[in-house]
Coordinates of C-alpha atoms in Angstrom, one line a residue:
Chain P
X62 CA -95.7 -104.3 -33.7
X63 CA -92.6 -102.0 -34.1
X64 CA -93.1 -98.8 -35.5
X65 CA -91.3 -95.3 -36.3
X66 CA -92.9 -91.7 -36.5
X67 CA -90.0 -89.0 -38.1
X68 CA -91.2 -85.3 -37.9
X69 CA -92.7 -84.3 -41.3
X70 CA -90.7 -82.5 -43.9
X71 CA -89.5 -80.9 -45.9
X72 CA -86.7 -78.7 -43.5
X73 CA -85.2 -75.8 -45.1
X74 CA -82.3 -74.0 -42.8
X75 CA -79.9 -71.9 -43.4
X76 CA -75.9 -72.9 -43.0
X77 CA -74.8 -73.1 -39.2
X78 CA -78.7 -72.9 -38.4
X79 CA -79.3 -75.5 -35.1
X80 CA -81.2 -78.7 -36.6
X81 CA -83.3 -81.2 -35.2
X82 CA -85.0 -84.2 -36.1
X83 CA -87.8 -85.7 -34.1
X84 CA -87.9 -89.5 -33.7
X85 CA -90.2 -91.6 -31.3
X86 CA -90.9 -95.0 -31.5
X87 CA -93.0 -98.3 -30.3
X88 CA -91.0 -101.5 -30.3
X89 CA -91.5 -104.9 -28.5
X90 CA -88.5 -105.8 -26.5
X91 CA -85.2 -103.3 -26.4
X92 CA -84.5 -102.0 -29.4
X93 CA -81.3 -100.7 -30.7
X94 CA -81.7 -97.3 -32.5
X95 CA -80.4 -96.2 -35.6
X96 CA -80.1 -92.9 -38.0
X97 CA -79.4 -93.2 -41.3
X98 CA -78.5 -90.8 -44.4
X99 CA -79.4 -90.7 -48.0
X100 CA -77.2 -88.4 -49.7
X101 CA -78.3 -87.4 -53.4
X102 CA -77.6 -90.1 -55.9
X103 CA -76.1 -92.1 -53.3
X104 CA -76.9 -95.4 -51.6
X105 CA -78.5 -95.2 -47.6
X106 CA -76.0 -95.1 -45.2
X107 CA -75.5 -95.6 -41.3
X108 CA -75.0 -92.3 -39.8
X109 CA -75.0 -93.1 -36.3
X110 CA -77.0 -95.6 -33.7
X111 CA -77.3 -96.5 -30.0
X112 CA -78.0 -99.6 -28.7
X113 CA -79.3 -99.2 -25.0
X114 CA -81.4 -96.6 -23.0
X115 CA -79.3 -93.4 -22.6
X116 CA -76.6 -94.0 -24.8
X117 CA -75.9 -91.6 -27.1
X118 CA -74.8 -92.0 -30.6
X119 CA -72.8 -89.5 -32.8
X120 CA -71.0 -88.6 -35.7
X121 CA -69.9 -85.7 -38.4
X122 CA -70.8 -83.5 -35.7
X123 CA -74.6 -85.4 -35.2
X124 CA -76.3 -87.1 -31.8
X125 CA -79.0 -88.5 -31.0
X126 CA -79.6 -89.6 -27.8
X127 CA -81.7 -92.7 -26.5
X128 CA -84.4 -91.6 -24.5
X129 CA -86.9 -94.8 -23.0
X130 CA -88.5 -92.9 -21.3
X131 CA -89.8 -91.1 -23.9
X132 CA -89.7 -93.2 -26.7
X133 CA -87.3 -90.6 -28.7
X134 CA -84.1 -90.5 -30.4
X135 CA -84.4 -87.2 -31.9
X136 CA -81.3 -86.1 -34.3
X137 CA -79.2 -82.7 -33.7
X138 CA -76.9 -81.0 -34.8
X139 CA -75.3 -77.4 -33.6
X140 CA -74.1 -76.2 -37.1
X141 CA -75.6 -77.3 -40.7
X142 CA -73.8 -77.5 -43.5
X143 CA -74.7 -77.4 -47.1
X144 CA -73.9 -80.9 -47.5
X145 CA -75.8 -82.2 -44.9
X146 CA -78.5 -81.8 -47.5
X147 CA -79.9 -85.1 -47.8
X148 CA -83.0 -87.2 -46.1
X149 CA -82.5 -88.5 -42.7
X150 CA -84.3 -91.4 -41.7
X151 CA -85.0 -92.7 -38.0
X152 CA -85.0 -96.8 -38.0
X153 CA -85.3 -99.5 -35.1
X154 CA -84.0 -103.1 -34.9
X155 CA -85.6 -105.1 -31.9
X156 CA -84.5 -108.4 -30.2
X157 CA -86.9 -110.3 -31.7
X158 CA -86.8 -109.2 -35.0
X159 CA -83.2 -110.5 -35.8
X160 CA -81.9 -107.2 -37.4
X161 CA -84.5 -106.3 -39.8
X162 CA -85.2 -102.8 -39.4
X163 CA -88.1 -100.5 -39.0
X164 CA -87.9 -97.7 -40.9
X165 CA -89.3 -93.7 -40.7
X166 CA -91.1 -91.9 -43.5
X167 CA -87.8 -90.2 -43.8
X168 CA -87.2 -86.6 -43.7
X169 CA -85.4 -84.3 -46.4
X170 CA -83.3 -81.7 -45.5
X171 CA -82.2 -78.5 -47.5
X172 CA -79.7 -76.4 -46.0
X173 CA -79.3 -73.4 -47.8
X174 CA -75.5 -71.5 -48.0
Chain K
X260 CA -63.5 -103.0 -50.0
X261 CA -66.4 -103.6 -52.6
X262 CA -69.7 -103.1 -51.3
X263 CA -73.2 -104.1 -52.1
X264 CA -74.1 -104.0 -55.3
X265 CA -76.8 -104.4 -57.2
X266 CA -78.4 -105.1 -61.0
X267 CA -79.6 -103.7 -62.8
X268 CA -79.8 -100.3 -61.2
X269 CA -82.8 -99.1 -64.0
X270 CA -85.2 -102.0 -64.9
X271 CA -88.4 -100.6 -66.8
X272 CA -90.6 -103.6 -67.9
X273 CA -94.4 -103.7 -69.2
X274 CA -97.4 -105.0 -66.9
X275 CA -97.8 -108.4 -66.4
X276 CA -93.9 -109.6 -67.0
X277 CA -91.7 -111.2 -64.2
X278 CA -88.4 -109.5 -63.3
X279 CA -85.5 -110.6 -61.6
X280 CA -82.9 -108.5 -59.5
X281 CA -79.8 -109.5 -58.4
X282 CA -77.8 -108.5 -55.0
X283 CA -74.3 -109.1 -54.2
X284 CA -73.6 -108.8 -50.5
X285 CA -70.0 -108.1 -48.8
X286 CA -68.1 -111.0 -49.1
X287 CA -68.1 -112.8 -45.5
X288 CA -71.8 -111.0 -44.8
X289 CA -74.1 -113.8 -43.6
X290 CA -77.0 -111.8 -43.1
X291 CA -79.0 -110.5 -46.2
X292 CA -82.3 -108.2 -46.4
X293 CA -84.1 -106.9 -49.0
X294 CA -86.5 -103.9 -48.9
X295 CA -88.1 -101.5 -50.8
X296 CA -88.4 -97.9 -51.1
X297 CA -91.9 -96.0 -52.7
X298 CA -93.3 -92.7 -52.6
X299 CA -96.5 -93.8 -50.6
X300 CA -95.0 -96.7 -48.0
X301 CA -91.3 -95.0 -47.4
X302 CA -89.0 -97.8 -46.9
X303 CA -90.6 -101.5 -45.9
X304 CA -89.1 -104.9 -45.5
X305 CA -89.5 -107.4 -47.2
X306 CA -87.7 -109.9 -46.4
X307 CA -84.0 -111.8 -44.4
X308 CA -81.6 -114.3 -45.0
X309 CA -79.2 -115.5 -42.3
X310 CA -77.0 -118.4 -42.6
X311 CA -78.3 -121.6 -43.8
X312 CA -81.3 -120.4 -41.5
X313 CA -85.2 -120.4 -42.9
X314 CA -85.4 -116.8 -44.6
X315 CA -88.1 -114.5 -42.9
X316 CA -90.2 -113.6 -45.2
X317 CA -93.1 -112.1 -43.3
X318 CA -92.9 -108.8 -45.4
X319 CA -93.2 -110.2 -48.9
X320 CA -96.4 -108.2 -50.1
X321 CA -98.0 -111.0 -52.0
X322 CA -97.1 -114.3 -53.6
X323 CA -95.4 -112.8 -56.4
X324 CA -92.7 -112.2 -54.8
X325 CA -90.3 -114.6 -54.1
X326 CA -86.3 -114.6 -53.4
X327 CA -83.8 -117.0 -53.3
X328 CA -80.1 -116.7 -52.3
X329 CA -77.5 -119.4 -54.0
X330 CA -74.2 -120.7 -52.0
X331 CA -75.4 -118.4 -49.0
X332 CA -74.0 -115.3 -51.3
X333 CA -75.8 -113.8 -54.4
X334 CA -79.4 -113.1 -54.2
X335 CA -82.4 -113.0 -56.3
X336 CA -85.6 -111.1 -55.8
X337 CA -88.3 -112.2 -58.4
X338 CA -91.1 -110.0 -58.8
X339 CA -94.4 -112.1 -61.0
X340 CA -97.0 -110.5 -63.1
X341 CA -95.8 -107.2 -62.6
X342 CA -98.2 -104.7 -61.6
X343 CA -98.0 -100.7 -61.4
X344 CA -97.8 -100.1 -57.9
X345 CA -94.5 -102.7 -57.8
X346 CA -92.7 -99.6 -59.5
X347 CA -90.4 -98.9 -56.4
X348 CA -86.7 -98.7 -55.5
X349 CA -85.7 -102.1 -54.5
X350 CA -82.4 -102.0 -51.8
X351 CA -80.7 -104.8 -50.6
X352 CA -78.2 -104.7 -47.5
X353 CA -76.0 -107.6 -46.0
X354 CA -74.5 -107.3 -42.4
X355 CA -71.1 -109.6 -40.8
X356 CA -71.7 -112.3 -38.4
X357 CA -73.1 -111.0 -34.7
X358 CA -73.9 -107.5 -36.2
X359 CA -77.1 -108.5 -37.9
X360 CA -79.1 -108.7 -34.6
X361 CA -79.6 -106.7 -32.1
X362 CA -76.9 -103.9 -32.7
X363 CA -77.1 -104.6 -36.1
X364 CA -75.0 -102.3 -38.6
X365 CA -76.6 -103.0 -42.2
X366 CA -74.5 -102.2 -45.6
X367 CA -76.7 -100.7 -48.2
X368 CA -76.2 -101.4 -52.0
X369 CA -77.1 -98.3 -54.4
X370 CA -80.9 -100.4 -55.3
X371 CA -82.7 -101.0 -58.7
X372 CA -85.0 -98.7 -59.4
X373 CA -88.1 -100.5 -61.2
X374 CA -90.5 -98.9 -63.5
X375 CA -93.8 -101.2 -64.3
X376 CA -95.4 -99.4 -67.2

């Protein structure tokens, strides 16, 4: 079956610190990959996603990059901010499995000013 | 554009009692999930509706859980004979026509959190 392993929390950085995220997965079929937020009293949200090997995905200054290879879609970012505080969670949606995602265990991220 | 949204957003209710939560996708959004969010299992599906299509419900935890979605729009996630380890954060999410497969973007509604005493 489909499954997704996020590196274990909590992350505690300082502002402009380099982050990153690990993600792997296993999936049946091609899976399209996803990141998505959780801001603090706020609903999930997409943050970015890629849908074929080697594609990379970005936003607010965030990538992740497809790797089959590897299995990975680990998250990045050059320069935190202290509202990137929030938890970050690493999700896959294969073929077969008509959009329903696969979630992470979700990591939460502090960055401190 | 509204969103998803979902009621009530607090439900605390006594062991034993059936509750009922309501989700209103995006207007247009033929694809509707529900899942759930708890301290020990992190976020877990439970279950789809697409279309006029059978609803997949392979990750309903037990038979007291059922859901139901009226007119293809508003949908109902009934939770029986509540028990203590139901006390999660329910989230439902809806997705337009072609997104909801393979590259699919989900919407997600704020959830209901649920409290079983």
């Amino acid at each position: 079956g489909n499954s997704v392993t996020q590196m274990e929390g909590p992350v505690t950085l300082s502002e402009e610190a380099f982050l990153t995220i690990n993600c792997t997965y296993t999936a049946t079929g091609y899976p399209s990959l996803f990141w998505y937020v959780q801001y603090p009293g706020e609903g999930l949200q997409l943050l970015l996603k890629a849908t074929k090997a080697d594609d990379k995905g970005s936003n607010k200054g965030f990538e992740a990059t497809y790797r089959k290879e590897t299995t990975s879609f680990h998250l990045e970012k050059g320069s935190v901010q202290v509202s990137d505080s929030a938890v970050y969670f690493c999700a896959l949606s294969s073929g077969t499995s008509y959009g329903k995602l696969t979630f992470g265990q979700g990591t939460i991220l502090t960055v401190h000013p | 554009g509204a969103g998803v949204s979902q009621s009530p957003s607090n439900k605390v209710t006594e062991k034993g009692k059936d509750v009922e939560l309501r989700c209103d996708p995006i207007s247009g959004h033929t694809a509707l999930y529900w899942y759930r969010q708890s301290l020990g299992q992190g976020l877990e599906f439970l279950i789809y509706f697409q279309g006029n299509s059978a609803p997949d419900k392979s990750g309903l935890p037990s038979d007291r859980f059922s859901a139901e979605r009226t007119g293809g729009s508003v949908s109902t996630l009934t939770i029986q004979r509540t028990q203590q380890e139901d006390s999660a954060v329910y989230l439902c999410a809806s997705s337009s026509p072609g997104q909801g497969g393979a590259a699919g973007e989900q919407f997600f509604g704020p959830g209901t959190r649920l409290t079983v005493l």
